[in-house]
């Protein structure tokens, strides 16, 4: 982020985007889409975030594309945050973690997204595996989808919002780390203002810029004093400028310049 600016670009090959790029909705079209994004951006943006679901929908051929895309993006110098939103218990979450972390992992990446609503400690095998591999994780805390509020704003018996308990756990994971710990939270840039304590000594992934309606100015409103920790994420606002490589680079550059105005 210091070298390339605080921008994460999603690789979200929606069927509608494949069509807009005049690509077939197939593993071949998926590969051409993802390879173009990597070629355009992996040597200049801080983080690329492939959305695993849009690769998995093409079966084993799509997952094979994802394996190559993750490896190619990392080789070009981008950090890869794989958006998988895994959440399970015991040996199952450990098995998920084995796909993403450790020597020989087929989808070895720099971080994944996790969902904690089977209980934060249910994620322990994945968190420990990430730490051992020098990697990290982003745990869903306060997302911006309307359906999330019922769970995330519910209060514990002690009166603490459930999202705050997730943030508190992450602050403990990151305690003492310099300059930041490797365990972040997902807090939507379109989330309403709240009284959550967001300073977790780790990064805050802020999806929702561009097509989902959030602007750079919303980051100040949502994150307040935690603004220096924010990693904003944009997807369609950049991707719809493809398949032209220069168009993708220009769109990412515009997003980064607008973010620098707020985050500098």
Short mmCIF file of C-alpha atoms in Angstrom, two decimals:
data_model
loop_
_atom_site.label_atom_id
_atom_site.label_comp_id
_atom_site.label_asym_id
_atom_site.label_seq_id
_atom_site.Cartn_x
_atom_site.Cartn_y
_atom_site.Cartn_z
CA UNK A 1 0.00 0.00 0.00
CA UNK A 2 2.89 2.40 0.74
CA UNK A 3 4.43 1.70 -2.65
CA UNK A 4 1.34 1.38 -4.84
CA UNK A 5 -1.40 3.25 -3.00
CA UNK A 6 -4.30 1.97 -0.89
CA UNK A 7 -6.47 0.30 -3.52
CA UNK A 8 -7.80 -3.23 -3.81
CA UNK A 9 -9.34 -4.18 -7.16
CA UNK A 10 -11.72 -7.11 -7.30
CA UNK A 11 -11.58 -9.69 -10.06
CA UNK A 12 -15.30 -10.43 -10.29
CA UNK A 13 -16.13 -12.07 -13.62
CA UNK A 14 -19.91 -11.63 -13.46
CA UNK A 15 -21.71 -13.09 -16.49
CA UNK A 16 -22.80 -9.53 -17.33
CA UNK A 17 -19.18 -8.34 -17.39
CA UNK A 18 -18.11 -11.27 -19.57
CA UNK A 19 -20.87 -10.29 -21.99
CA UNK A 20 -19.83 -6.62 -21.88
CA UNK A 21 -16.30 -7.70 -22.78
CA UNK A 22 -17.79 -9.82 -25.61
CA UNK A 23 -16.48 -13.00 -23.99
CA UNK A 24 -18.30 -16.32 -23.71
CA UNK A 25 -19.71 -17.32 -20.33
CA UNK A 26 -17.34 -20.26 -20.11
CA UNK A 27 -14.03 -21.24 -18.56
CA UNK A 28 -12.30 -19.93 -21.68
CA UNK A 29 -14.01 -16.54 -21.38
CA UNK A 30 -13.27 -16.50 -17.67
CA UNK A 31 -9.57 -17.13 -18.34
CA UNK A 32 -9.33 -14.34 -20.91
CA UNK A 33 -11.09 -11.93 -18.55
CA UNK A 34 -8.98 -12.73 -15.48
CA UNK A 35 -5.69 -12.89 -17.39
CA UNK A 36 -6.38 -9.44 -18.86
CA UNK A 37 -7.03 -7.94 -15.43
CA UNK A 38 -3.85 -9.47 -14.04
CA UNK A 39 -1.78 -8.27 -17.00
CA UNK A 40 -3.21 -4.76 -16.66
CA UNK A 41 -3.06 -4.28 -12.90
CA UNK A 42 -0.97 -6.82 -10.99
CA UNK A 43 2.22 -4.80 -11.35
CA UNK A 44 0.65 -1.53 -10.17
CA UNK A 45 -2.15 -2.00 -7.60
CA UNK A 46 -1.51 -3.09 -4.03
CA UNK A 47 -4.11 -5.85 -3.82
CA UNK A 48 -6.12 -7.96 -6.24
CA UNK A 49 -9.18 -9.72 -4.88
CA UNK A 50 -10.52 -12.59 -6.99
CA UNK A 51 -14.07 -13.57 -6.06
CA UNK A 52 -13.86 -17.35 -5.88
CA UNK A 53 -17.57 -17.94 -6.55
CA UNK A 54 -17.35 -16.63 -10.10
CA UNK A 55 -14.57 -19.07 -10.84
CA UNK A 56 -16.16 -22.01 -9.01
CA UNK A 57 -19.35 -21.68 -11.05
CA UNK A 58 -17.35 -23.00 -14.02
CA UNK A 59 -16.40 -26.17 -12.14
CA UNK A 60 -12.95 -27.68 -12.11
CA UNK A 61 -11.91 -25.74 -15.21
CA UNK A 62 -12.81 -22.47 -13.46
CA UNK A 63 -10.90 -23.42 -10.33
CA UNK A 64 -7.88 -24.25 -12.49
CA UNK A 65 -8.09 -20.72 -13.91
CA UNK A 66 -8.25 -19.33 -10.38
CA UNK A 67 -5.13 -21.27 -9.35
CA UNK A 68 -3.18 -19.76 -12.22
CA UNK A 69 -4.55 -16.25 -11.69
CA UNK A 70 -3.58 -16.25 -8.01
CA UNK A 71 -0.05 -17.43 -8.80
CA UNK A 72 0.41 -14.98 -11.69
CA UNK A 73 -0.84 -12.00 -9.69
CA UNK A 74 1.49 -12.75 -6.81
CA UNK A 75 4.41 -13.23 -9.19
CA UNK A 76 3.74 -9.74 -10.59
CA UNK A 77 3.99 -8.24 -7.11
CA UNK A 78 0.36 -7.77 -6.09
CA UNK A 79 -0.92 -9.09 -2.81
CA UNK A 80 -3.76 -11.53 -3.44
CA UNK A 81 -6.78 -11.48 -1.16
CA UNK A 82 -8.95 -14.42 -2.14
CA UNK A 83 -12.59 -13.66 -1.44
CA UNK A 84 -13.96 -17.02 -0.31
CA UNK A 85 -15.85 -16.10 2.90
CA UNK A 86 -15.19 -19.50 4.46
CA UNK A 87 -16.63 -20.34 7.85
CA UNK A 88 -16.93 -23.75 9.49
CA UNK A 89 -15.69 -25.66 12.50
CA UNK A 90 -12.91 -28.01 13.52
CA UNK A 91 -11.26 -30.18 10.92
CA UNK A 92 -13.42 -28.71 8.16
CA UNK A 93 -12.17 -25.15 8.56
CA UNK A 94 -8.66 -26.58 8.87
CA UNK A 95 -9.17 -28.35 5.53
CA UNK A 96 -10.31 -25.10 3.92
CA UNK A 97 -7.21 -23.37 5.28
CA UNK A 98 -5.03 -26.07 3.75
CA UNK A 99 -6.21 -25.00 0.30
CA UNK A 100 -4.97 -21.42 0.79
CA UNK A 101 -2.02 -21.43 3.18
CA UNK A 102 1.27 -23.30 3.40
CA UNK A 103 3.86 -24.68 1.02
CA UNK A 104 2.14 -26.60 -1.77
CA UNK A 105 -1.34 -25.16 -1.15
CA UNK A 106 -3.07 -25.14 -4.57
CA UNK A 107 -4.53 -21.66 -4.04
CA UNK A 108 -1.77 -20.23 -1.88
CA UNK A 109 -2.49 -16.54 -1.40
CA UNK A 110 -1.72 -13.67 0.94
CA UNK A 111 -5.09 -13.57 2.71
CA UNK A 112 -8.64 -14.87 2.53
CA UNK A 113 -12.00 -13.64 3.76
CA UNK A 114 -13.66 -15.52 6.61
CA UNK A 115 -17.13 -15.43 8.12
CA UNK A 116 -17.21 -15.70 11.94
CA UNK A 117 -20.85 -16.32 12.68
CA UNK A 118 -20.36 -19.91 13.81
CA UNK A 119 -18.37 -18.30 16.61
CA UNK A 120 -15.12 -16.42 16.21
CA UNK A 121 -12.99 -19.19 17.73
CA UNK A 122 -14.36 -21.65 15.17
CA UNK A 123 -11.97 -19.86 12.79
CA UNK A 124 -8.91 -20.63 14.92
CA UNK A 125 -7.44 -23.36 12.65
CA UNK A 126 -7.54 -20.97 9.67
CA UNK A 127 -6.14 -18.06 11.66
CA UNK A 128 -3.30 -20.18 13.02
CA UNK A 129 -2.51 -21.60 9.59
CA UNK A 130 -2.43 -18.10 8.11
CA UNK A 131 -0.13 -16.84 10.85
CA UNK A 132 2.24 -19.78 10.39
CA UNK A 133 2.42 -19.05 6.65
CA UNK A 134 3.08 -15.33 7.09
CA UNK A 135 -0.34 -14.65 5.60
CA UNK A 136 -3.52 -13.09 6.94
CA UNK A 137 -7.30 -12.99 6.92
CA UNK A 138 -10.12 -10.50 6.71
CA UNK A 139 -13.06 -11.40 8.95
CA UNK A 140 -16.56 -10.12 8.21
CA UNK A 141 -17.60 -7.62 10.88
CA UNK A 142 -20.05 -4.97 9.64
CA UNK A 143 -21.08 -5.55 6.07
CA UNK A 144 -23.21 -3.15 4.09
CA UNK A 145 -25.86 -5.55 2.79
CA UNK A 146 -29.22 -4.89 4.47
CA UNK A 147 -29.59 -8.53 5.50
CA UNK A 148 -26.43 -8.40 7.57
CA UNK A 149 -27.67 -5.85 10.06
CA UNK A 150 -30.00 -8.20 11.95
CA UNK A 151 -27.09 -10.44 12.95
CA UNK A 152 -24.22 -7.98 13.09
CA UNK A 153 -25.96 -5.34 15.20
CA UNK A 154 -27.54 -7.85 17.59
CA UNK A 155 -26.21 -7.47 21.11
CA UNK A 156 -24.66 -10.04 23.38
CA UNK A 157 -25.86 -10.60 26.95
CA UNK A 158 -23.28 -7.98 27.95
CA UNK A 159 -24.90 -5.47 25.59
CA UNK A 160 -22.07 -5.43 23.02
CA UNK A 161 -22.95 -5.52 19.29
CA UNK A 162 -21.88 -8.79 17.72
CA UNK A 163 -19.83 -6.91 15.10
CA UNK A 164 -17.90 -5.24 17.92
CA UNK A 165 -17.02 -8.60 19.46
CA UNK A 166 -15.49 -9.61 16.11
CA UNK A 167 -13.47 -6.39 16.02
CA UNK A 168 -12.34 -6.92 19.60
CA UNK A 169 -11.12 -10.43 18.78
CA UNK A 170 -9.15 -9.05 15.82
CA UNK A 171 -7.59 -6.34 17.97
CA UNK A 172 -6.30 -9.08 20.27
CA UNK A 173 -4.94 -11.05 17.27
CA UNK A 174 -2.99 -7.95 16.20
CA UNK A 175 -1.81 -6.79 19.62
CA UNK A 176 1.81 -5.65 19.55
CA UNK A 177 2.30 -6.06 15.81
CA UNK A 178 4.26 -3.39 13.92
CA UNK A 179 3.21 -1.54 11.86
CA UNK A 180 -0.03 -3.56 11.61
CA UNK A 181 -1.12 -7.06 12.34
CA UNK A 182 -2.20 -9.33 9.50
CA UNK A 183 -5.78 -9.91 10.64
CA UNK A 184 -8.25 -7.42 9.27
CA UNK A 185 -11.97 -6.78 9.30
CA UNK A 186 -14.43 -6.32 6.48
CA UNK A 187 -16.46 -3.15 7.04
CA UNK A 188 -18.54 -1.99 4.12
CA UNK A 189 -17.96 1.51 2.78
CA UNK A 190 -21.73 1.84 2.41
CA UNK A 191 -22.40 0.80 6.02
CA UNK A 192 -24.24 3.38 8.11
CA UNK A 193 -22.40 5.40 10.69
CA UNK A 194 -22.01 3.53 13.95
CA UNK A 195 -20.30 3.67 17.31
CA UNK A 196 -18.11 0.65 16.58
CA UNK A 197 -14.48 0.85 17.69
CA UNK A 198 -12.61 0.14 14.46
CA UNK A 199 -9.00 0.66 15.51
CA UNK A 200 -7.86 -2.97 15.53
CA UNK A 201 -4.17 -2.45 14.66
CA UNK A 202 -4.91 -4.14 11.38
CA UNK A 203 -6.35 -3.35 7.96
CA UNK A 204 -10.01 -2.63 7.29
CA UNK A 205 -11.21 -3.88 3.93
CA UNK A 206 -13.88 -1.48 2.68
CA UNK A 207 -15.84 -2.91 -0.26
CA UNK A 208 -18.58 -0.93 -1.93
CA UNK A 209 -16.82 1.82 -3.87
CA UNK A 210 -18.14 2.70 -7.29
CA UNK A 211 -20.94 0.53 -8.61
CA UNK A 212 -22.28 -0.22 -5.12
CA UNK A 213 -22.68 3.47 -4.44
CA UNK A 214 -19.94 4.44 -1.99
CA UNK A 215 -17.56 7.31 -2.70
CA UNK A 216 -14.19 8.27 -1.29
CA UNK A 217 -15.91 10.83 0.93
CA UNK A 218 -18.01 8.06 2.52
CA UNK A 219 -14.82 6.56 3.92
CA UNK A 220 -14.38 9.55 6.23
CA UNK A 221 -17.96 9.22 7.43
CA UNK A 222 -17.81 5.47 8.07
CA UNK A 223 -14.26 5.07 9.42
CA UNK A 224 -13.45 8.31 11.21
CA UNK A 225 -10.26 7.98 13.25
CA UNK A 226 -9.59 4.54 11.75
CA UNK A 227 -9.26 5.98 8.24
CA UNK A 228 -5.48 5.32 8.02
CA UNK A 229 -6.18 1.59 8.33
CA UNK A 230 -8.61 1.44 5.41
CA UNK A 231 -8.02 -0.63 2.27
CA UNK A 232 -10.82 0.44 -0.11
CA UNK A 233 -12.00 -2.07 -2.69
CA UNK A 234 -13.48 -1.36 -6.11
CA UNK A 235 -14.55 -3.88 -8.72
CA UNK A 236 -17.07 -3.05 -11.42
CA UNK A 237 -16.14 0.64 -11.59
CA UNK A 238 -12.72 -0.52 -12.81
CA UNK A 239 -13.61 -3.75 -14.61
CA UNK A 240 -16.26 -2.25 -16.85
CA UNK A 241 -13.48 -0.23 -18.54
CA UNK A 242 -12.06 -3.44 -20.01
CA UNK A 243 -11.12 -5.37 -22.01
CA UNK A 244 -8.79 -2.57 -23.06
CA UNK A 245 -5.70 -2.77 -20.84
CA UNK A 246 -5.15 0.98 -20.94
CA UNK A 247 -8.77 1.52 -19.98
CA UNK A 248 -8.41 -0.72 -16.94
CA UNK A 249 -5.21 1.03 -15.89
CA UNK A 250 -6.76 4.47 -16.33
CA UNK A 251 -9.82 3.50 -14.27
CA UNK A 252 -7.68 2.10 -11.47
CA UNK A 253 -5.56 5.24 -11.57
CA UNK A 254 -8.61 7.46 -11.23
CA UNK A 255 -9.85 5.45 -8.25
CA UNK A 256 -6.43 5.62 -6.60
CA UNK A 257 -6.14 9.38 -7.15
CA UNK A 258 -9.58 10.01 -5.64
CA UNK A 259 -8.74 7.84 -2.65
CA UNK A 260 -5.42 9.62 -2.13
CA UNK A 261 -7.35 12.86 -1.73
CA UNK A 262 -9.12 11.42 1.31
CA UNK A 263 -6.60 8.97 2.72
CA UNK A 264 -3.40 11.00 2.37
#
